[in-house]
mmCIF file of C-alpha atoms and ligand atoms in Angstrom:
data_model
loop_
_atom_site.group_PDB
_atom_site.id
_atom_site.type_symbol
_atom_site.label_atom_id
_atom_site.label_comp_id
_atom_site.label_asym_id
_atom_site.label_seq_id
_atom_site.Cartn_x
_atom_site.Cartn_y
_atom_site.Cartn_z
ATOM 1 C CA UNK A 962 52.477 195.904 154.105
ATOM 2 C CA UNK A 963 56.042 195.405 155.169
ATOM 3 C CA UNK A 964 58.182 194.095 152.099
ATOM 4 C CA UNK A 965 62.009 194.010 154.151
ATOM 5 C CA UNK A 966 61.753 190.479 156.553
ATOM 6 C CA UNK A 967 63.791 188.562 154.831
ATOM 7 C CA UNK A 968 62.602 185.403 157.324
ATOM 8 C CA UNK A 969 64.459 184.395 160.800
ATOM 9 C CA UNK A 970 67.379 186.051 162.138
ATOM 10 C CA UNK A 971 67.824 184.353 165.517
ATOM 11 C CA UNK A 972 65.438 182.137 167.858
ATOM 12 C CA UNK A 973 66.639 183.113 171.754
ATOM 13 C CA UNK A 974 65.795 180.476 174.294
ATOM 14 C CA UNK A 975 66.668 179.972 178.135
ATOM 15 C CA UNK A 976 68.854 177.287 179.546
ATOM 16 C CA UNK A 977 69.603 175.699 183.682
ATOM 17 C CA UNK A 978 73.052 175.361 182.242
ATOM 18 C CA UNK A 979 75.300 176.641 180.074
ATOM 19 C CA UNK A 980 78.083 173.918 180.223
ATOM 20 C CA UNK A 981 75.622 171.617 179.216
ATOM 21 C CA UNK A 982 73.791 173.978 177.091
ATOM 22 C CA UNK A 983 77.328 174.290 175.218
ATOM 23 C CA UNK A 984 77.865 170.498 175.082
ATOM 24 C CA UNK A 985 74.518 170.079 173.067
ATOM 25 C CA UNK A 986 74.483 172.430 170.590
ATOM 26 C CA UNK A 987 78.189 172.220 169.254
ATOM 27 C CA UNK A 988 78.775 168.717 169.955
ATOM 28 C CA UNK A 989 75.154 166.950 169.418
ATOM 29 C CA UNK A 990 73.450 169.565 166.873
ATOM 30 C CA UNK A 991 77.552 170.053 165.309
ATOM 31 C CA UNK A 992 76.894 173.820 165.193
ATOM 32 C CA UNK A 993 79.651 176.558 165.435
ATOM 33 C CA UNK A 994 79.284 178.273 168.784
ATOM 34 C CA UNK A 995 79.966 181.979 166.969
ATOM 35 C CA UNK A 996 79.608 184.369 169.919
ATOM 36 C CA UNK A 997 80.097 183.595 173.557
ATOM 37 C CA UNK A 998 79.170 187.214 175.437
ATOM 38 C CA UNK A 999 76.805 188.425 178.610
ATOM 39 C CA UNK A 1000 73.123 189.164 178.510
ATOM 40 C CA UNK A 1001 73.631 192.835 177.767
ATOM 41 C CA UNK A 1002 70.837 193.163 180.560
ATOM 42 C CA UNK A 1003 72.232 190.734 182.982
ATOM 43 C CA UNK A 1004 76.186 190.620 182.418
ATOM 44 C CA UNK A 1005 76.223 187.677 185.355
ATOM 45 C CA UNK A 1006 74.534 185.291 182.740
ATOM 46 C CA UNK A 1007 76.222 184.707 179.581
ATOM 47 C CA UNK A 1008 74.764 184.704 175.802
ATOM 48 C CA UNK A 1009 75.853 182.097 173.593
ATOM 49 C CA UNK A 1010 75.323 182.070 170.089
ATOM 50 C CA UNK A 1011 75.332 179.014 168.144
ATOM 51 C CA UNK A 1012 75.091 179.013 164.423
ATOM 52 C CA UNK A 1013 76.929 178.460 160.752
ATOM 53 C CA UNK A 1014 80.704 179.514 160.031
ATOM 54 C CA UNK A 1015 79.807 183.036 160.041
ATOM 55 C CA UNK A 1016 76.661 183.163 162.786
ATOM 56 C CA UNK A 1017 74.343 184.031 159.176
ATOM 57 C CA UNK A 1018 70.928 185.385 159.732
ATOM 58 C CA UNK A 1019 68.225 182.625 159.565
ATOM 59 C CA UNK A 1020 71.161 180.162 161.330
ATOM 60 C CA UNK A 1021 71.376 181.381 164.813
ATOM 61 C CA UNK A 1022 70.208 180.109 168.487
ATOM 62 C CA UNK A 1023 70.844 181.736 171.064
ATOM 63 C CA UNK A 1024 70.517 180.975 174.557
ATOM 64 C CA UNK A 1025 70.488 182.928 178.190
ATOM 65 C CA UNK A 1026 72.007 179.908 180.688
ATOM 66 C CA UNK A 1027 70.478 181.237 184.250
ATOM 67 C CA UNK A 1028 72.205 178.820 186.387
ATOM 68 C CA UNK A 1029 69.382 176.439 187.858
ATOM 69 C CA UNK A 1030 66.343 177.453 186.459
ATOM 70 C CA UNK A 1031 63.108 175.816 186.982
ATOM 71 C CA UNK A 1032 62.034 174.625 183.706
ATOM 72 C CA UNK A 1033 59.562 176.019 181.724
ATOM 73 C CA UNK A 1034 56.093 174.916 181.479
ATOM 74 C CA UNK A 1035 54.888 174.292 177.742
ATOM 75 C CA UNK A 1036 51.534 175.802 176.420
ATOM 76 C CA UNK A 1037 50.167 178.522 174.335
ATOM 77 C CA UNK A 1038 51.458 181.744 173.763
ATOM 78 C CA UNK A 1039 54.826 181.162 172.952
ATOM 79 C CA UNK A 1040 57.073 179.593 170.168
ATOM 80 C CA UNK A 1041 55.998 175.593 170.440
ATOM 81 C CA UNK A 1042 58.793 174.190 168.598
ATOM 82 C CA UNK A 1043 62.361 175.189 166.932
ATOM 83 C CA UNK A 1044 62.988 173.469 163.424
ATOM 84 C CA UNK A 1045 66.187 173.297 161.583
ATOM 85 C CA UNK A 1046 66.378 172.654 158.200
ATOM 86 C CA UNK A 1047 68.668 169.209 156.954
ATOM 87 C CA UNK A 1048 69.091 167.152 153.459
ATOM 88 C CA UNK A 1049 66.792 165.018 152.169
ATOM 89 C CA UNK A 1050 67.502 161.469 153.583
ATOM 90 C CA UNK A 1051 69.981 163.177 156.693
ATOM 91 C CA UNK A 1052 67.240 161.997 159.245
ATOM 92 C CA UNK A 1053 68.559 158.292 159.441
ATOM 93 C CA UNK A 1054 71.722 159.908 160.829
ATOM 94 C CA UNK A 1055 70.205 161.916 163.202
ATOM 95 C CA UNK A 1056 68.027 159.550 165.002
ATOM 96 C CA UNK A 1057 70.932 156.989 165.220
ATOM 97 C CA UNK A 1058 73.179 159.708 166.231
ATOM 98 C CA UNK A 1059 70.508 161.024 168.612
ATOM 99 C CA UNK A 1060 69.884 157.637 170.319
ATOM 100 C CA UNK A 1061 73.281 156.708 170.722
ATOM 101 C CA UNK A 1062 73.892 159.825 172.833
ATOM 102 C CA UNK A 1063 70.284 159.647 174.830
ATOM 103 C CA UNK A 1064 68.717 162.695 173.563
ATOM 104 C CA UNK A 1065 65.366 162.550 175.313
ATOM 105 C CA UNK A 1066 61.931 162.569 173.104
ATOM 106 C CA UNK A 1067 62.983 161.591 169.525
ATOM 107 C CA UNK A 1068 59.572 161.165 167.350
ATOM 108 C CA UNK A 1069 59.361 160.678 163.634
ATOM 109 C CA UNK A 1070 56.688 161.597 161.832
ATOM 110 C CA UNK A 1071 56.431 163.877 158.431
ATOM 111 C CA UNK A 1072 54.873 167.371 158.367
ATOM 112 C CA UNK A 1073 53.448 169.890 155.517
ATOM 113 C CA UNK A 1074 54.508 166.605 153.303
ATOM 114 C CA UNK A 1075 58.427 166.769 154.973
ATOM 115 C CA UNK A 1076 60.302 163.924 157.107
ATOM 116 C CA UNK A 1077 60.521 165.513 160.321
ATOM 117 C CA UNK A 1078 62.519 164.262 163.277
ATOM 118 C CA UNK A 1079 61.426 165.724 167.049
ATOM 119 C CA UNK A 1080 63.588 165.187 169.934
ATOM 120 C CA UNK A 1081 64.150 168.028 173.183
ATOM 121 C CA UNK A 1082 67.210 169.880 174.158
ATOM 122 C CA UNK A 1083 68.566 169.346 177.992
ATOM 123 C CA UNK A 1084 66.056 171.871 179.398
ATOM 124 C CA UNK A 1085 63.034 169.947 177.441
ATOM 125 C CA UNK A 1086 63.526 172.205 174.401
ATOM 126 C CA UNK A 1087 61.160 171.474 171.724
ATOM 127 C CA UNK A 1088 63.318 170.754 168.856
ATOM 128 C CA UNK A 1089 63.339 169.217 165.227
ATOM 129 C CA UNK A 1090 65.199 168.610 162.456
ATOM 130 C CA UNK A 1091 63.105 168.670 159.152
ATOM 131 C CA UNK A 1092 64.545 167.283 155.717
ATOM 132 C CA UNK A 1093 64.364 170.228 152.679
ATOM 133 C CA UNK A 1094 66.020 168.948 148.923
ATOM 134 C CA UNK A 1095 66.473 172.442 147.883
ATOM 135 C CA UNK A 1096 68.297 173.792 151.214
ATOM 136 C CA UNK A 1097 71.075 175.676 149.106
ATOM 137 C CA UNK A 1098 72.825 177.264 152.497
ATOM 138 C CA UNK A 1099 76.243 175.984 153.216
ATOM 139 C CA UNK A 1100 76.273 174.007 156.528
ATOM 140 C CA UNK A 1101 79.472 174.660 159.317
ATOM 141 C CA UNK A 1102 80.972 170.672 159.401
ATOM 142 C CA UNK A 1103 81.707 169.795 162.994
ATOM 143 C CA UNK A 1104 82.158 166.758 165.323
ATOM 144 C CA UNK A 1105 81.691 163.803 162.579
ATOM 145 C CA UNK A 1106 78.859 165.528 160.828
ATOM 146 C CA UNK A 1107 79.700 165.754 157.089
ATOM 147 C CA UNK A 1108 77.872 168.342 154.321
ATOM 148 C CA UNK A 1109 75.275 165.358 153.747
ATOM 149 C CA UNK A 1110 73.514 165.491 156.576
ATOM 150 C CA UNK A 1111 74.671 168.826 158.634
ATOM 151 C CA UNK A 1112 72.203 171.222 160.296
ATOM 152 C CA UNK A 1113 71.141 174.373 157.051
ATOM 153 C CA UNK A 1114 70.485 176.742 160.021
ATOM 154 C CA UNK A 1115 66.710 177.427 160.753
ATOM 155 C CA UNK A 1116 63.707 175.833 158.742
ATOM 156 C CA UNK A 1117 61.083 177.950 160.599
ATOM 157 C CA UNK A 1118 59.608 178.073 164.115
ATOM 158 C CA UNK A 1119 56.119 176.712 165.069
ATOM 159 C CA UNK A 1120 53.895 178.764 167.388
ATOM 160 C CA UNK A 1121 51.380 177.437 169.516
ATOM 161 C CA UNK A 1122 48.387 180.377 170.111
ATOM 162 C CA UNK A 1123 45.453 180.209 171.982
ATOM 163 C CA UNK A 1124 44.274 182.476 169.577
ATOM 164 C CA UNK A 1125 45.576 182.470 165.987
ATOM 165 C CA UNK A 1126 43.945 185.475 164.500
ATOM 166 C CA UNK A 1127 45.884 188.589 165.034
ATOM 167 C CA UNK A 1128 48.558 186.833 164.694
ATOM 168 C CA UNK A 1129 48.461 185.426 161.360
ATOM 169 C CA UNK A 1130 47.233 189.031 160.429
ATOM 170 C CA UNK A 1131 50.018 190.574 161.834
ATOM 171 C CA UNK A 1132 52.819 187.624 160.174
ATOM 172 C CA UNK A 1133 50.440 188.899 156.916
ATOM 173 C CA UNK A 1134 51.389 192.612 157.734
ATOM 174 C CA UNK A 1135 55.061 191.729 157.699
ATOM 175 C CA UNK A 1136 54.854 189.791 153.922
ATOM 176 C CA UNK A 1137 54.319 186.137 155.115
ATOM 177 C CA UNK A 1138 52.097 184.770 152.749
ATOM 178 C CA UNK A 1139 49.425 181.976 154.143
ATOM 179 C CA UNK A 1140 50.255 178.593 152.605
ATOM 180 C CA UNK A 1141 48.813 175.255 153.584
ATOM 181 C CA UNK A 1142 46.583 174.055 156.406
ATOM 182 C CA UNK A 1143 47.044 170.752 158.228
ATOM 183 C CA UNK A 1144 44.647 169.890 161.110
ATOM 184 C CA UNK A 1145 45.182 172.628 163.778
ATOM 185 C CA UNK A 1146 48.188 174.151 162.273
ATOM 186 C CA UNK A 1147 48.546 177.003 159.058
ATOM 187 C CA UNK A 1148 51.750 177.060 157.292
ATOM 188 C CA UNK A 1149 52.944 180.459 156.564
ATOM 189 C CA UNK A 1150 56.030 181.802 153.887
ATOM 190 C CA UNK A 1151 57.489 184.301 153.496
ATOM 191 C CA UNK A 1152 58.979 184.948 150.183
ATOM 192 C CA UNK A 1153 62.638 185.637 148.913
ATOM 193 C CA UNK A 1154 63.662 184.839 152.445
ATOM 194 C CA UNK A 1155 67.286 184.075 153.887
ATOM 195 C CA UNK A 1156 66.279 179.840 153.907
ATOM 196 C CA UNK A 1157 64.434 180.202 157.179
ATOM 197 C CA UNK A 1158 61.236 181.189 155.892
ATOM 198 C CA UNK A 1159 58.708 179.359 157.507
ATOM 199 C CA UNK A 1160 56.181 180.241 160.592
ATOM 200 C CA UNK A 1161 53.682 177.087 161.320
ATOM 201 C CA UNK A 1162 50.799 178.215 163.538
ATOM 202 C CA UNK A 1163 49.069 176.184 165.860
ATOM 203 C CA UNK A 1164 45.202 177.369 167.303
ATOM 204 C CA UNK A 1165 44.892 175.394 170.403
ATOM 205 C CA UNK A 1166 41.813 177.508 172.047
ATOM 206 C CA UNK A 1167 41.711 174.557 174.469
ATOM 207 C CA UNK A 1168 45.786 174.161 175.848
ATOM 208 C CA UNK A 1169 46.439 176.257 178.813
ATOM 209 C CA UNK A 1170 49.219 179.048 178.941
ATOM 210 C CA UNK A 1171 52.764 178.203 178.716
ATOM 211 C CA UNK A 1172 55.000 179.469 182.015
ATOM 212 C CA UNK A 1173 58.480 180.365 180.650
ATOM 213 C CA UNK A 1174 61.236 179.217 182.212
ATOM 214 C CA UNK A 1175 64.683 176.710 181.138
ATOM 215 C CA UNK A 1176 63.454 175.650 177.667
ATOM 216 C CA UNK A 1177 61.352 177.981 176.463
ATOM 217 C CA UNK A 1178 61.817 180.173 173.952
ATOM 218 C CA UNK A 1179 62.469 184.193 175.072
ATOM 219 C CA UNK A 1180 61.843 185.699 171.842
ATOM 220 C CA UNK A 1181 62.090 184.738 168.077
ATOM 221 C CA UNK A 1182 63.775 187.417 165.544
ATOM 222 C CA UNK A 1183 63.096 188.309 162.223
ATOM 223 C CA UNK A 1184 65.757 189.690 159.937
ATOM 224 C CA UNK A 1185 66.117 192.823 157.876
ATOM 225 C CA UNK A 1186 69.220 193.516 155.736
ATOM 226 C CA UNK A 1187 70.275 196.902 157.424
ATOM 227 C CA UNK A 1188 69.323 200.098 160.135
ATOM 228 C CA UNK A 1189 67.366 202.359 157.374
ATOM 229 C CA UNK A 1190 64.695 199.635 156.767
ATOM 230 C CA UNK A 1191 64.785 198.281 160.391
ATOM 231 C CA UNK A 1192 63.197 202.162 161.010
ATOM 232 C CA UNK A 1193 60.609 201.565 157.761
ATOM 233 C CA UNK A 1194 59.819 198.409 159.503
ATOM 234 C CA UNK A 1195 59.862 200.085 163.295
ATOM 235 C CA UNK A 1196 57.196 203.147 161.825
ATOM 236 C CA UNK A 1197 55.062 200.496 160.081
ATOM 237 C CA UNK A 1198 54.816 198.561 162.950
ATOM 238 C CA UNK A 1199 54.384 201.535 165.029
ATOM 239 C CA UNK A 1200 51.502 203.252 162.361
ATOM 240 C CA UNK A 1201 49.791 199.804 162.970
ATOM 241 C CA UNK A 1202 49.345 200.192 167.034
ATOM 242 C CA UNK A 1203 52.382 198.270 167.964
ATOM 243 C CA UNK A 1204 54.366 199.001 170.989
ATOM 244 C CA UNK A 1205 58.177 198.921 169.570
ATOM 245 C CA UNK A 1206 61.025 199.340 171.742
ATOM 246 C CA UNK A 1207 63.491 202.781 170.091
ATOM 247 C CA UNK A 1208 66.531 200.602 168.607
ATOM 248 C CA UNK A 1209 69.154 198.984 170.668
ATOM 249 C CA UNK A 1210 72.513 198.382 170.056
ATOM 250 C CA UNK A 1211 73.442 194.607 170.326
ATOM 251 C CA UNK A 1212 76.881 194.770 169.081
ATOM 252 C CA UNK A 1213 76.613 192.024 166.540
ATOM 253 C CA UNK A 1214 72.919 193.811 165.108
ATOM 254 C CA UNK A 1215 70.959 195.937 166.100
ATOM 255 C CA UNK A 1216 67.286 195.477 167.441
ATOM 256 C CA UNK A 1217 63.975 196.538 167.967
ATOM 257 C CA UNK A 1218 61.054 194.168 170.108
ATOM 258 C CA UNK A 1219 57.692 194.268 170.602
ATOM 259 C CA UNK A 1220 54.960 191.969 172.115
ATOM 260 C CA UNK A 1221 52.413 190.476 169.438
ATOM 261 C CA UNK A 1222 48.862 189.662 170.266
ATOM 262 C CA UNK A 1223 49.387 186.093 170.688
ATOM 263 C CA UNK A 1224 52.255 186.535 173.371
ATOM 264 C CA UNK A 1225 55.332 185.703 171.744
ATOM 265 C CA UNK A 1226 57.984 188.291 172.229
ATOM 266 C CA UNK A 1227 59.227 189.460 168.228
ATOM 267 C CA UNK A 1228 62.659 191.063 167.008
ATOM 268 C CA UNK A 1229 63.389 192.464 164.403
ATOM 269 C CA UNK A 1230 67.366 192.580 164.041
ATOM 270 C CA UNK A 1231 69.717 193.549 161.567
ATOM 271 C CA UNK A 1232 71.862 191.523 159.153
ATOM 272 C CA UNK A 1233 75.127 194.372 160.067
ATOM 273 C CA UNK A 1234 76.928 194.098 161.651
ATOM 274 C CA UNK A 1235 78.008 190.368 162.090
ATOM 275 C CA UNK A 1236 79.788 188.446 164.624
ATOM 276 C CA UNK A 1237 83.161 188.949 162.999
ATOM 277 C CA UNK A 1238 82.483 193.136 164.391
ATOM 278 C CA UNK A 1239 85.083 192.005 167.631
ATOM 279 C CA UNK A 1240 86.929 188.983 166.400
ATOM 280 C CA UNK A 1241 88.310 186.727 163.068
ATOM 281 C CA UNK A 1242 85.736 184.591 161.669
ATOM 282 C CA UNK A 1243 88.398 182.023 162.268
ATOM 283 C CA UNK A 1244 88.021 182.025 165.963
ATOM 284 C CA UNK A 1245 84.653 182.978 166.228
ATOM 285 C CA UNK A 1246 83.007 181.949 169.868
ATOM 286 C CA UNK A 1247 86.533 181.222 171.514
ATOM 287 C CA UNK A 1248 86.972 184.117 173.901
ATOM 288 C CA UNK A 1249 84.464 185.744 175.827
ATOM 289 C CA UNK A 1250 82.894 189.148 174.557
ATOM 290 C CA UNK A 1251 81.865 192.092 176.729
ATOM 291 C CA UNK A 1252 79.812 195.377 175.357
ATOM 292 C CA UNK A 1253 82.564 197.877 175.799
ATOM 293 C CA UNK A 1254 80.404 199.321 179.200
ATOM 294 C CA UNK A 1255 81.419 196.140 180.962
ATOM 295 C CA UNK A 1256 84.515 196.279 179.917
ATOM 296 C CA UNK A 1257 85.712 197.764 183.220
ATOM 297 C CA UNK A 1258 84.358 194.820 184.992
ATOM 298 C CA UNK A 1259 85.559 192.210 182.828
ATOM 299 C CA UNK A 1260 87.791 190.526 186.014
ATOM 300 C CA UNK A 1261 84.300 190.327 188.416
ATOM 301 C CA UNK A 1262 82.116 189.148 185.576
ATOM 302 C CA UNK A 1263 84.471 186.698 184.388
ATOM 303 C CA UNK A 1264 84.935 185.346 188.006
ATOM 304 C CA UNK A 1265 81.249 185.025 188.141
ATOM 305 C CA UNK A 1266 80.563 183.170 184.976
ATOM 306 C CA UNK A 1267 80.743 178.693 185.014
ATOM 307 C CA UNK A 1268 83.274 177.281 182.614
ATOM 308 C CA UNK A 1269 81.667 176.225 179.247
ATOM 309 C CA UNK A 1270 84.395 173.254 179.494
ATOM 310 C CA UNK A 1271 82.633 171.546 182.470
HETATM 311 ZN ZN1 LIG B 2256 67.241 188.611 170.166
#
C-alpha cells in the first residue's frame, strides 16, 4: 500500500471563459490567482491557478479557459462536485454574499454531519463550501473576506461512479482509509493529510455518463512531498496494472497521470517546486508565465490570449 499521498494537490477544471473564469474565483470565492501561464499542451489557452498566498498543495484550482466551449454534460465517471473547506458558522456569509452577486444554484443542506453550502461556478461548476472547526490552514484575505469566514483551500472532492468498486480499492491502495456511509455515497480519509483529505464516493449504477466539456472537472491531483516518492508511488501504481504516464515537468511540480477504473483522470504532483520557482510570492499571478520552450513565441501567444481584465 502506498503510504506518501498526503491528500489533494490541485483539482483542474475547464472554463468558456477565462475573463469571467478570473472574475469568479478571485473576486467571488476571494482566492489569490497564484499562477497565470499556458496549457503546456495548448499554449493558445491559458492555465490559471487560483489558490492561498503561496498556491499550497491541497489549496489549488486550476482551470483551462477554451474560449466558447460547449458546456459539459454532468454524470458518472468524473469528479461530481469540488468542496472547499470554511469556519464553522462562515456559511451565513457565503450565501448572503453569494445571492447578492447571483451565483446560480445555491442549496443548503449538511453532509457527513457538516453545514454544507452548494452553488455552481459560471460554466455550471459543481461547487461547495463546507464548514470544518478544526481547519488549522491559514486562508489568503481578499475582496472583503476576512480570516472568519475565508475559503481553507480544498475540503475534498466528491466522485460520482457508475461503478464504485475498483475505485474505492484503488483510493484504499493509495492509504485512504474508508470512513462513513450515507445513502449512496462512502466517505473516504486519508490520514496525516495536507487539510484536503477527503474523497466522497457516489455509486449511481443508474445515472448516465457525464460528457466533459466547460465545467467539468479534467483531472483531480493528489500530492506527494517530493520526485523520489512520486517514482515509489509511479512503480506501485505501475506493479498494480496501472497505465502511468513517465514524469512531466510542469514547472511549478512535477507530474505523473493515469486513468482509474471509474474514469476520472488522477495526478499525482509534487509539493517542489512551488509557484514562487519564476516569480516573488508577493506578485504571484500578475504577469503571464511561459515554459521556457515558448518563450520564443511569447509576442504571438500573448497576442492570441483574451485579457483577464475584461
Ligand atoms: Zn494537473
Amino acid at each position: 500500500m502506498i503510504k506518501d499521498i498526503k491528500g489533494l494537490h490541485h483539482v483542474t477544471s475547464m472554463a468558456s471563459n477565462a475573463a469571467q473564469n478570473n472574475r469568479f474565483f478571485t473576486n467571488t470565492l476571494g482566492l489569490r490567482r497564484v499562477k497565470q501561464t499556458v496549457n503546456f499542451d495548448d499554449p493558445s489557452v491559458y492555465h490559471l491557478y487560483y489558490g492561498d498566498e503561496n498556491g499550497s498543495a491541497g489549496t489549488v484550482m486550476t482551470y483551462f479557459p477554451f474560449p466558447h466551449m460547449m458546456l459539459g454534460r454532468p454524470g458518472v465517471g468524473e469528479v461530481g462536485e469540488t468542496q472547499f473547506s470554511v469556519p464553522k458558522g462562515a456559511l451565513t456569509f457565503w450565501q448572503d454574499r453569494f445571492a447578492a452577486q447571483g451565483v446560480d444554484g445555491i442549496e443548503a443542506d449538511m453532509v457527513f454531519g457538516a453545514n454544507r453550502l452548494r452553488f455552481r461556478g459560471p460554466d455550471g461548476d459543481a461547487l461547495a463550501l463546507v464548514e470544518a472547526a478544526d481547519d488549522a490552514r491559514t486562508p489568503w484575505t481578499a475582496q472583503g473576506i476576512s480570516e472568519d469566514v475565508a475559503i481553507r483551500g480544498f475540503a475534498g472532492a466528491r466522485f460520482n461512479l457508475h461503478d464504485a468498486a475498483a475505485t474505492e480499492e484503488l483510493l484504499g491502495f493509495m492509504g485512504y482509509q474508508r470512513a462513513e456511509k450515507q445513502g449512496d455515497v462512502t466517505r473516504f480519509i486519508i490520514p496525516g493529510g495536507n487539510g484536503a483529505d477527503t474523497i466522497d464516493v457516489a455509486a449511481l449504477p443508474k445515472a448516465s455518463f457525464a460528457r466533459q466539456g466547460a465545467g467539468s472537472v479534467h483531472h483531480i491531483a493528489f500530492a506527494v512531498d517530493n520526485r523520489e516518492k512520486q517514482l515509489e508511488v509511479r512503480k506501485a501504481l505501475m506493479d498494480t496494472g496501472y497505465q502511468v504516464t513517465p514524469v512531466i515537468d510542469r514547472d511549478y511540480f512535477w507530474a505523473i497521470y493515469f486513468r482509474t477504473p471509474g474514469g476520472i483522470l488522477f495526478e499525482i504532483a509534487t509539493n517542489e517546486p512551488g509557484f514562487n520557482r519564476d516569480e516573488d510570492t508577493a506578485h504571484l499571478g500578475e504577469a503571464l508565465k511561459l515554459p521556457g520552450r515558448y518563450e520564443p513565441f511569447r509576442d504571438r501567444i500573448e497576442a492570441n490570449l483574451e485579457s483577464l481584465a475584461a
